Coordinates of C-alpha atoms in Angstrom, one line a residue:
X123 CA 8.7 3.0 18.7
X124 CA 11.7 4.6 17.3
X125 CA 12.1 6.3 14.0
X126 CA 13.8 4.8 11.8
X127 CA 14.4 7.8 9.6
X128 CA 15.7 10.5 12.7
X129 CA 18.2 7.8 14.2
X130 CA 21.6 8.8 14.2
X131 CA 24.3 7.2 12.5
X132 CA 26.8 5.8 14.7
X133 CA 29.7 3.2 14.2
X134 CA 30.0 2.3 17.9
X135 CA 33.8 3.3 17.8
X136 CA 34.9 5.6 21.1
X137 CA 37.6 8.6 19.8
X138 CA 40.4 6.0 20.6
X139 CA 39.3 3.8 17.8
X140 CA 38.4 0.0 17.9
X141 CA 35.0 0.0 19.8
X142 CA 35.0 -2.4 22.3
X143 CA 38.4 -2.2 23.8
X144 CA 40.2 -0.3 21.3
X145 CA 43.2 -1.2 19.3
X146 CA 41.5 -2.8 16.4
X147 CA 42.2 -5.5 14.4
X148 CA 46.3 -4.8 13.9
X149 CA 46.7 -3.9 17.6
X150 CA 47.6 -0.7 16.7
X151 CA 45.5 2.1 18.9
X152 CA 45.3 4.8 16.1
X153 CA 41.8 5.3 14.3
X154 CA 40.5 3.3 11.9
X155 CA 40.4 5.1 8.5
X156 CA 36.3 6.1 7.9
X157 CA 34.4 2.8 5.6
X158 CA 32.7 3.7 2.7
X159 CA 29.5 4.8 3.6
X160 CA 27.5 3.3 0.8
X161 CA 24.0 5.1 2.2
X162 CA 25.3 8.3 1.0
X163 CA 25.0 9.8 -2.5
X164 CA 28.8 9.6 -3.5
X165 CA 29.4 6.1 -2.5
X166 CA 26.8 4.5 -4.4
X167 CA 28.2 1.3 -6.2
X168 CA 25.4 0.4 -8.8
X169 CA 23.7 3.8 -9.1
X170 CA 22.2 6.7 -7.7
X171 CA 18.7 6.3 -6.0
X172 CA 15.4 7.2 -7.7
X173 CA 13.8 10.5 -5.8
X174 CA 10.5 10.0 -7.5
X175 CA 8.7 7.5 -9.3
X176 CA 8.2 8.6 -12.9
X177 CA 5.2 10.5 -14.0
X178 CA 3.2 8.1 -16.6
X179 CA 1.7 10.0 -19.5
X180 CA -0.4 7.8 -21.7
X181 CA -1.6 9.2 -25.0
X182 CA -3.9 12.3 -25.0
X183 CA -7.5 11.4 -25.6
X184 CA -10.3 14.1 -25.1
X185 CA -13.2 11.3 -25.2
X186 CA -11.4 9.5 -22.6
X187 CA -9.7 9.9 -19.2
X188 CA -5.5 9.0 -19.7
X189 CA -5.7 7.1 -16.0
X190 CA -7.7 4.4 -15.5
X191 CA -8.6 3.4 -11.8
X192 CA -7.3 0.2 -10.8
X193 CA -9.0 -1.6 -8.2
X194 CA -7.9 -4.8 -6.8
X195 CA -10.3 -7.4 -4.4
X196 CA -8.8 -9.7 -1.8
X197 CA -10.1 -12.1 1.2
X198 CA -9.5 -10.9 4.6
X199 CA -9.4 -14.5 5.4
X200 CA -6.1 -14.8 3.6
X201 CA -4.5 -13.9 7.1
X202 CA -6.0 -16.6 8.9
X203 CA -3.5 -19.1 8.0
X204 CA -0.7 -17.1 9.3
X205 CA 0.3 -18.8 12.9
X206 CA 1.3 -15.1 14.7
X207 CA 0.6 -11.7 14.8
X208 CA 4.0 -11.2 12.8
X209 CA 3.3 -13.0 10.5
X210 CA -0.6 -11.7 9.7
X211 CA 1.4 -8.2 10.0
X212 CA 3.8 -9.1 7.3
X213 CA 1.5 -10.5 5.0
X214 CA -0.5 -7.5 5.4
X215 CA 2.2 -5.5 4.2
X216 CA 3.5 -7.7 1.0
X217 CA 0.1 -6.7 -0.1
X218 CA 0.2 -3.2 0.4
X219 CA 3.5 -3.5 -1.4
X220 CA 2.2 -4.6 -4.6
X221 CA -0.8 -2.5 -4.6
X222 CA 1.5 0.9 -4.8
X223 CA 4.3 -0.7 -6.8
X224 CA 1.7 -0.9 -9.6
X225 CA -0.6 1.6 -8.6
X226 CA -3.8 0.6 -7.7
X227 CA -6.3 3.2 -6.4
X228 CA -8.4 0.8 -4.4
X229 CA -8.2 -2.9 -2.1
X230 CA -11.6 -3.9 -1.5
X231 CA -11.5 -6.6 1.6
X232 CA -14.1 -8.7 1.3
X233 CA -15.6 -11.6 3.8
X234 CA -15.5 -14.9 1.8
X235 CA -17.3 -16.6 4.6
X236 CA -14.1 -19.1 4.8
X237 CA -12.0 -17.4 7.4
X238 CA -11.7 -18.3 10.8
X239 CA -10.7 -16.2 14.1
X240 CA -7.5 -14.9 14.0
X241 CA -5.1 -15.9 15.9
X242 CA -4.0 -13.0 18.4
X243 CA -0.5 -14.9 20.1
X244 CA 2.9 -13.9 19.0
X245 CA 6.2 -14.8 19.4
X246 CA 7.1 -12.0 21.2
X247 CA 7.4 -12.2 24.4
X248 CA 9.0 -9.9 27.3
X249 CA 11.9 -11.2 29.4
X250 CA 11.5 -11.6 32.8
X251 CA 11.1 -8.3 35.2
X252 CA 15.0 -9.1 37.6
X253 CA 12.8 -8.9 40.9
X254 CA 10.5 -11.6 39.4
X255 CA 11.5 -13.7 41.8
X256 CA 9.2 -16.9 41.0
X257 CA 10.1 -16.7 37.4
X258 CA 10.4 -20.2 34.8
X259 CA 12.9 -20.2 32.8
X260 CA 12.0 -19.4 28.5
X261 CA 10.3 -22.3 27.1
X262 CA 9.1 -24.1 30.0
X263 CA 5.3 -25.4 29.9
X264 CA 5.4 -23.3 33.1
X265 CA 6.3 -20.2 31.7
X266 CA 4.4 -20.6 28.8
X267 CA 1.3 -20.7 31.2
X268 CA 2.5 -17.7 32.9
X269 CA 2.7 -16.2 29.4
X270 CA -1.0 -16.6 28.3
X271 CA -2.1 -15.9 31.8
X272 CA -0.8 -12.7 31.4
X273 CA -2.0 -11.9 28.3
X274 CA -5.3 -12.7 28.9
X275 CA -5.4 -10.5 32.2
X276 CA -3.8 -7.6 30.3
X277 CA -7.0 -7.7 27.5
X278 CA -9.3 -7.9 30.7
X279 CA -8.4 -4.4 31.5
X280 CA -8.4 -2.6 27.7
X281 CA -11.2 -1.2 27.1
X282 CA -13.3 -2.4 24.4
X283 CA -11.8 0.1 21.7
X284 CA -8.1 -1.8 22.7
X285 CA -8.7 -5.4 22.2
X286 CA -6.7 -7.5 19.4
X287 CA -8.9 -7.5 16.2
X288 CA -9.7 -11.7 16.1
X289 CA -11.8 -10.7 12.5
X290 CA -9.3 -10.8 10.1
X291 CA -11.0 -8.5 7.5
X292 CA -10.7 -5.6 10.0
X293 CA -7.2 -6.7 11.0
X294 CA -6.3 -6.3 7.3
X295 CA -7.9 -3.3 6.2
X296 CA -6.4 -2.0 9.5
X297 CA -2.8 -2.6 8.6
X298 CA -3.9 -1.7 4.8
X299 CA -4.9 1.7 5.6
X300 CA -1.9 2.4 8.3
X301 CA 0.6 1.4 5.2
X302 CA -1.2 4.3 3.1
X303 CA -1.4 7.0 5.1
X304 CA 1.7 9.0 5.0
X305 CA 3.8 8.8 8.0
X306 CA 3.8 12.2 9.3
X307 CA -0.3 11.6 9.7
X308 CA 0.2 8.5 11.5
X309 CA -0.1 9.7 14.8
X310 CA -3.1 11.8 13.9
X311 CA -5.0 9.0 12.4
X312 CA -3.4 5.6 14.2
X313 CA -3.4 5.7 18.2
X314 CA -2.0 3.1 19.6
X315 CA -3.7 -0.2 19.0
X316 CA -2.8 -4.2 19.4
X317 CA -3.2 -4.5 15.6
X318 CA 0.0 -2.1 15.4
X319 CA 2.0 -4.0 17.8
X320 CA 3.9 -4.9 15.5
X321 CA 4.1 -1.9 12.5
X322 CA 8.1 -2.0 12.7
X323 CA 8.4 -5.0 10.5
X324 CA 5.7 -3.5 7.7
X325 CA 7.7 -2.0 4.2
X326 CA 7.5 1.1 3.9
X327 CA 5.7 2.0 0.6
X328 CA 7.7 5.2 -0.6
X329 CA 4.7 6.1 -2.2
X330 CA 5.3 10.2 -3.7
X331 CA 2.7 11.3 -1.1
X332 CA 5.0 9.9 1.5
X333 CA 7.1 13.2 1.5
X334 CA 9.8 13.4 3.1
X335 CA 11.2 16.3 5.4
X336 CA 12.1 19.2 3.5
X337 CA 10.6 17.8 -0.3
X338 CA 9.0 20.3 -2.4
X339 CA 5.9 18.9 -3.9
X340 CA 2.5 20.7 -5.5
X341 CA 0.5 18.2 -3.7
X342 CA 0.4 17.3 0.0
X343 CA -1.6 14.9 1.7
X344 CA -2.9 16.5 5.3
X345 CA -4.9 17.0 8.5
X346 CA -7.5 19.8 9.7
X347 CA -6.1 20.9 12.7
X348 CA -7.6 23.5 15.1
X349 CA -6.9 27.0 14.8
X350 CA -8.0 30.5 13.3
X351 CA -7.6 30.1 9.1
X352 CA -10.3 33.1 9.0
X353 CA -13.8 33.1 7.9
X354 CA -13.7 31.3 5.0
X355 CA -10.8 28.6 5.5
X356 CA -9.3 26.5 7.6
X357 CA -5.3 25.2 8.5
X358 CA -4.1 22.3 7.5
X359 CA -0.8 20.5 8.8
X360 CA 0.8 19.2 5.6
X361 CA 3.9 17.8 7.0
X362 CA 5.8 21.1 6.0
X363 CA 8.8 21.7 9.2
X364 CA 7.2 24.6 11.0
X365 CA 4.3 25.8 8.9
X366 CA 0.5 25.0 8.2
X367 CA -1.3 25.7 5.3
X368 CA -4.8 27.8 4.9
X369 CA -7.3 26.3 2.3
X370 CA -9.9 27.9 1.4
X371 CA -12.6 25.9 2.7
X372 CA -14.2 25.5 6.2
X373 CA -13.7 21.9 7.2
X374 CA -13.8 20.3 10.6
X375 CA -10.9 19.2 12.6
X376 CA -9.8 16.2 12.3
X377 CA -9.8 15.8 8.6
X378 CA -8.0 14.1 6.0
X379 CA -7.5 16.3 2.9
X380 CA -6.0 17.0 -0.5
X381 CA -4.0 20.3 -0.5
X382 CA -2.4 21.9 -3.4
X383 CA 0.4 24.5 -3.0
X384 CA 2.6 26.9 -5.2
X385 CA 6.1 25.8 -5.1
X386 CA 6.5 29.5 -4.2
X387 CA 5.0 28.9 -1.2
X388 CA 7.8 27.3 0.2
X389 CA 10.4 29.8 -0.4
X390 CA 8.1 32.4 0.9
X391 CA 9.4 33.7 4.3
X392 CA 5.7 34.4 6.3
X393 CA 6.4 35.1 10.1
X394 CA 3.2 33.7 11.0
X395 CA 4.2 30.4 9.5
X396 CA 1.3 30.1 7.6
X397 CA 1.1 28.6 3.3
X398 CA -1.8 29.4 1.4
X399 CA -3.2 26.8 -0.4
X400 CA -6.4 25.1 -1.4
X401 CA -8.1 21.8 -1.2
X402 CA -8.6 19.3 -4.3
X403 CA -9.9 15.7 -5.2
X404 CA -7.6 12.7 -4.0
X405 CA -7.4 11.8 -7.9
X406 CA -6.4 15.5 -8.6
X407 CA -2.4 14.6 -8.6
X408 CA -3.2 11.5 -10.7
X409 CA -5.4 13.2 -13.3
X410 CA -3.6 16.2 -13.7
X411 CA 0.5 14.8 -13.4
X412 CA -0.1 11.3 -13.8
X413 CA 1.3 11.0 -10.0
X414 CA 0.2 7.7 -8.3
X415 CA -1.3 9.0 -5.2
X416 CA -2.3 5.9 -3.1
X417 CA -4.6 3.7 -2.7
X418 CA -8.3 3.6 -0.7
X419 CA -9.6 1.1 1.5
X420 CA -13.2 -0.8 1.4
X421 CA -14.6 -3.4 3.6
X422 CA -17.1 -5.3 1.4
X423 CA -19.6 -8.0 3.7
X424 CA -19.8 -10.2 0.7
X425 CA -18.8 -11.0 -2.7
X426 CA -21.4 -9.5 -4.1
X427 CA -21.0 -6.6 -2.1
X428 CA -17.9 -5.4 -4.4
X429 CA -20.5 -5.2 -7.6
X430 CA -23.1 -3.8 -5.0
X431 CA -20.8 -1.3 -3.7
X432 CA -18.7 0.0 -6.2
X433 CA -17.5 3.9 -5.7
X434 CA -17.6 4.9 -9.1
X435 CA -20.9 5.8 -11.6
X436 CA -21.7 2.9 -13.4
X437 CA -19.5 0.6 -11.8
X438 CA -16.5 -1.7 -12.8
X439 CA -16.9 -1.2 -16.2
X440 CA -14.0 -4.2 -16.9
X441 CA -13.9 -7.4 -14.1
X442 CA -11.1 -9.6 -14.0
X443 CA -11.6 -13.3 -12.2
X444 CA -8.1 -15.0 -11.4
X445 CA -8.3 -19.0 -11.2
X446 CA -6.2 -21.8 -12.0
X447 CA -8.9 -23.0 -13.9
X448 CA -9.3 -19.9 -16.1
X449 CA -10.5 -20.3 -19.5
X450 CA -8.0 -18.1 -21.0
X451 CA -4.2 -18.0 -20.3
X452 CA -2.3 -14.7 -19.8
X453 CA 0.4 -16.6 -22.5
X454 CA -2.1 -17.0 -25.1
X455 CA -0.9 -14.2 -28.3
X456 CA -4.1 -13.6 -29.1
X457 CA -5.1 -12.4 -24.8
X458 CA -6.3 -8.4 -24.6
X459 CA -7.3 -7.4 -21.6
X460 CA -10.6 -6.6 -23.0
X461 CA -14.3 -8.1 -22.5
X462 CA -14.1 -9.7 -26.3
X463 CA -12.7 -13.2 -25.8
X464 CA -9.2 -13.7 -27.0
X465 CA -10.9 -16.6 -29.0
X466 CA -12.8 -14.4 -30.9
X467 CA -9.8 -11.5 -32.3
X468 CA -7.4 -11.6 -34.7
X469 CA -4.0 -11.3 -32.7
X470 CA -2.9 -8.0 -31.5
X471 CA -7.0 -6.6 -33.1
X472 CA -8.1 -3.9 -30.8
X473 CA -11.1 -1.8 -30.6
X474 CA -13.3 0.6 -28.2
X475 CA -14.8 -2.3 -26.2
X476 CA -11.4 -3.3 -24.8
X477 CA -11.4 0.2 -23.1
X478 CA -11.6 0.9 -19.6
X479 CA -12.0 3.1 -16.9
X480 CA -12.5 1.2 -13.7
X481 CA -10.9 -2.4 -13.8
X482 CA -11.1 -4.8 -11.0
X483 CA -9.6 -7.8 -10.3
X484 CA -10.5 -10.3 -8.2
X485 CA -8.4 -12.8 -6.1
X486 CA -9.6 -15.7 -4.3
X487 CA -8.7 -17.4 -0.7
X488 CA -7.2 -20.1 0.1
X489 CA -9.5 -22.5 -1.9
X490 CA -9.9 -20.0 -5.0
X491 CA -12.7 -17.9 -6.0
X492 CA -15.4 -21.1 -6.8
X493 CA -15.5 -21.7 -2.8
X494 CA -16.0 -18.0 -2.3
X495 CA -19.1 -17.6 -4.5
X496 CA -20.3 -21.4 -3.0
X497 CA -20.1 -19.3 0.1
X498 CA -22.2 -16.7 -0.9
X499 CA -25.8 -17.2 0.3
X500 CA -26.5 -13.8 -1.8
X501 CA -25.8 -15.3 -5.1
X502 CA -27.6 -17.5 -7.0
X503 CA -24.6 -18.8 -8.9
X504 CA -23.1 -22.2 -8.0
X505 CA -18.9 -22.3 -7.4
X506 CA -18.6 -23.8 -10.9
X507 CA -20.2 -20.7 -12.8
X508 CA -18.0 -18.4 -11.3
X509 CA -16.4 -17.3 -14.2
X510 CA -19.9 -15.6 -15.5
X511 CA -19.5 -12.6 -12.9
X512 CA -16.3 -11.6 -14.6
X513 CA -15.5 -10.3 -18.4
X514 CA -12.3 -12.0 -18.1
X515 CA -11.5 -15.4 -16.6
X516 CA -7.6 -15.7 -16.4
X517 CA -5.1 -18.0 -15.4
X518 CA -2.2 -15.8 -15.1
X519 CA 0.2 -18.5 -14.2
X520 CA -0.4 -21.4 -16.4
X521 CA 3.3 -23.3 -15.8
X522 CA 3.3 -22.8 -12.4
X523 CA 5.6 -25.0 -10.1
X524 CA 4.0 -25.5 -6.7
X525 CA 0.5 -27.1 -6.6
X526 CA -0.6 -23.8 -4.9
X527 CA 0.0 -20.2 -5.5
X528 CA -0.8 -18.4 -2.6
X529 CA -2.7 -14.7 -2.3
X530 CA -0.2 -12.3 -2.0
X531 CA 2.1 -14.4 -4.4
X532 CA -0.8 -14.4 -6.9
X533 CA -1.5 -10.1 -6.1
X534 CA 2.2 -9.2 -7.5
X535 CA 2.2 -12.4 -10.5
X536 CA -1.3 -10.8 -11.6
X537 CA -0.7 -7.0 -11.3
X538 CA 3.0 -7.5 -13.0
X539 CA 1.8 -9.5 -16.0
X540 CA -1.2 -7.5 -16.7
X541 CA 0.6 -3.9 -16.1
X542 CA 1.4 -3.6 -19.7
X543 CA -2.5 -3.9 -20.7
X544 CA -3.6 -1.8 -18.5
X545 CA -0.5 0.6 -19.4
X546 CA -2.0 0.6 -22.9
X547 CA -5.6 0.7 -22.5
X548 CA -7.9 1.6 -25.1
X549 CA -5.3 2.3 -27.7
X550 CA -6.4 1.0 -31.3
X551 CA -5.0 -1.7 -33.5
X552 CA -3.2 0.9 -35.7
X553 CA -1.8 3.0 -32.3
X554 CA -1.0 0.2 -30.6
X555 CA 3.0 0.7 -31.7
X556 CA 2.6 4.4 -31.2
X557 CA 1.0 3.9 -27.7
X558 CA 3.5 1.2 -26.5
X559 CA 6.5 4.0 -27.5
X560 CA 4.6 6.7 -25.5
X561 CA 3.7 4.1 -23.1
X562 CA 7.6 4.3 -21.9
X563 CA 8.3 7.7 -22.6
X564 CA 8.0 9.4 -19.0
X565 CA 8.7 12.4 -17.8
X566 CA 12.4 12.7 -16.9
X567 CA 13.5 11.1 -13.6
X568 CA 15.1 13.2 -11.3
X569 CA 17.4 11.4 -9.0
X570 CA 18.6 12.2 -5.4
X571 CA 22.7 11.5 -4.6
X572 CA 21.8 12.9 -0.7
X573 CA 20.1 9.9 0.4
X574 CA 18.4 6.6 0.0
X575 CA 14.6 6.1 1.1
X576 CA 14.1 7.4 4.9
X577 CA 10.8 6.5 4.9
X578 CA 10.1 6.0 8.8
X579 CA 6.0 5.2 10.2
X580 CA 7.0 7.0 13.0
X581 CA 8.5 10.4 10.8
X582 CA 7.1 13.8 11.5

């Protein structure tokens, strides 16, 4: 797979100008005059490009933490409707999309029961090899048999690590967790898998742990790699050209981990090629600088399994339920994302039970959240009760204009209209203008003229 972000850029033009023939478009064999290059800095049109995201910094509250974790529930079986590989691959990514755009620290995948085997063919197919003499020609029932003939030989001989995922809930967290891992751990982490077949088409997520060559950052995402980092530590590569980093812990190879550095660090000419730094908490960056720092993955067997399962002490201590048939819209003044009904406040009233520090939100297949609980032979709960697992019960798209909405439509409407509650969470009624003002202030955005995003999965 190439790499999008070492290609070379290259107009097709030979020395003599015109490309293919020369002579251009006015005959004349002089060279063109050089085209605006609008990837680079000084030929921007609208704009310079963003470098980082900015740094949110809610109010300070020593009772409370300033970043609540934002966790976000889907059905794997949301990818069962998609006819290709492609397809399941791209929807896969819109997904991961939304979930850094507006920072959520964890997709739970759950099994609703509802989806069926996925579908493993693809459009894809290789031409035929020039000493193929017997070969049909594209399209033909004949070659189409050829095709799957072929393609069920070639998972014959994989091994059993190798075959196509036909679960879609693996298939999804799969592609979920490749889009989150930065991309000069990809090969580390990701071997070569039919799932992956077909990682060129997924968005990059320019996520700020997705570093780039030659950033400068306090925090690094990295590996465990083998080597000598003493008695008492252990090298890291971070992604830094040339160097590795000791920590000062002994972990085993082979390990994903948290590394924070001293901007002098990088300046530092060592011989040895070796950064000192030391290992921290995944939420450290976020916690400490407010820097969205990606997003984990959990498989969950069952519905209930997300309440059963939850990471965090004390669990979701707010749950959101999305349905059509919520009993509150996400128009209604008087809605606070809050566990007291909006029936029940005085618009824009506010107190400490609409804080939170771990809020989920829960989305629904195909046939909507009732059908997953109906599903659910660990629940006593029937389909139309659903709304009692959840403090909230939302329609977040009342005036909608297609009979169906579907899942990873409804994951960027949801997350977009409810970003400004969770942006001001816990503030109190007399705050609340303060909060909202702090709310935008953010740290001042540096922006890059050199270059545009050159995020590449393939990048080391």
């Amino acid at each position: 797979m190439n790499s999008p972000g070492k290609r070379k850029r290259h107009d097709g033009r030979g020395p003599g100008g015109g490309g293919r023939g020369g002579g251009g478009r006015g005959g004349s064999g002089g060279r063109r005059g050089p085209r605006p290059d609008h990837n680079n800095g000084s030929h921007h049109r609208f704009g310079r490009v963003m470098s980082q995201p900015p740094k949110l910094k809610l109010p300070q509250n020593k009772q409370r933490r300033c970043h609540p974790t934002v966790s976000i529930a889907i059905p794997g079986s949301v990818v069962s409707n998609a006819q290709t590989r492609e397809l399941q691959t791209q929807l896969a990514g819109q997904i991961a999309r939304a979930a850094a755009v507006f920072r959520v620290d964890e997709v739970i995948v759950f099994d609703d029961g509802l989806g069926s085997t996925l579908k493993t063919t693809s459009n894809y197919r290789r031409g035929p090899r020039r000493d193929d003499a017997e070969h049909k020609p594209r399209g033909s029932p004949e070659a189409k048999d050829n095709d799957v003939a072929k393609e069920k030989s070639e998972r014959k001989e994989r091994p059993a690590h190798m075959q196509p995922s036909t679960d879609p809930h693996a298939f999804l967290a799969r592609i979920l967790q490749y889009c989150e891992c930065p991309q000069y751990l990809r090969r580390k982490f990701f071997p070569m898998h039919p799932d992956l077949q077909f990682a060129g088409l997924l968005p990059p997520l320019d996520a700020p742990h997705h570093l780039r060559r030659g950033d400068v950052a306090s925090f690094r995402e990295g590996v465990v790699v083998d080597g000598d980092g003493g008695e008492e530590g252990s090298l890291v590569d971070c992604g830094v050209p040339n160097k590795l980093v000791r920590i000062d812990r002994v972990i085993p190879p082979g390990i994903r981990c948290t590394v924070q550095l001293d901007i002098k660090e990088y300046q530092s000419s060592n011989k040895k090629g070796v950064m000192q730094g030391r290992v921290v908490s995944p939420t450290a960056p976020r916690d400490e600088d407010g820097i969205y720092w990606g997003y984990a993955t959990r498989l969950a067997s069952s519905l209930n399994a997300i309440f059963e399962e939850c990471p965090y002490d004390g669990g979701y201590d707010l749950k959101v339920g999305t349905s059509e048939r919520g009993d509150v819209s996400i128009d209604d003044p008087k809605f606070v994302l809050g566990k007291k009904p909006a029936g029940k406040r005085a618009k824009a009233d506010r107190d400490e039970s609409d804080h939170f520090d771990h809020l989920l939100i829960v989305f629904g297949g195909v046939a909507g959240i009732e059908e997953c609980v109906d599903a659910d032979e660990s629940m006593a709960l029937s389909g139309e009760d659903s709304k009692k697992l959840f403090d909230v019960w939302v329609n977040v798209c009342p005036y909608q204009g297609s009979r169906t909405i579907r899942s990873e439509e409804a994951v960027f409407i949801t997350l977009a209209r409810l970003s400004p509650y969770i942006a001001n969470n816990g503030l109190s009624s007399e705050s609340a203008k303060q909060g909202k003002k702090s709310v935008k202030k953010t740290e001042d955005v540096e922006f890059s003229d050199e270059e545009v995003s050159e995020e590449s999965s393939e990048e080391e």
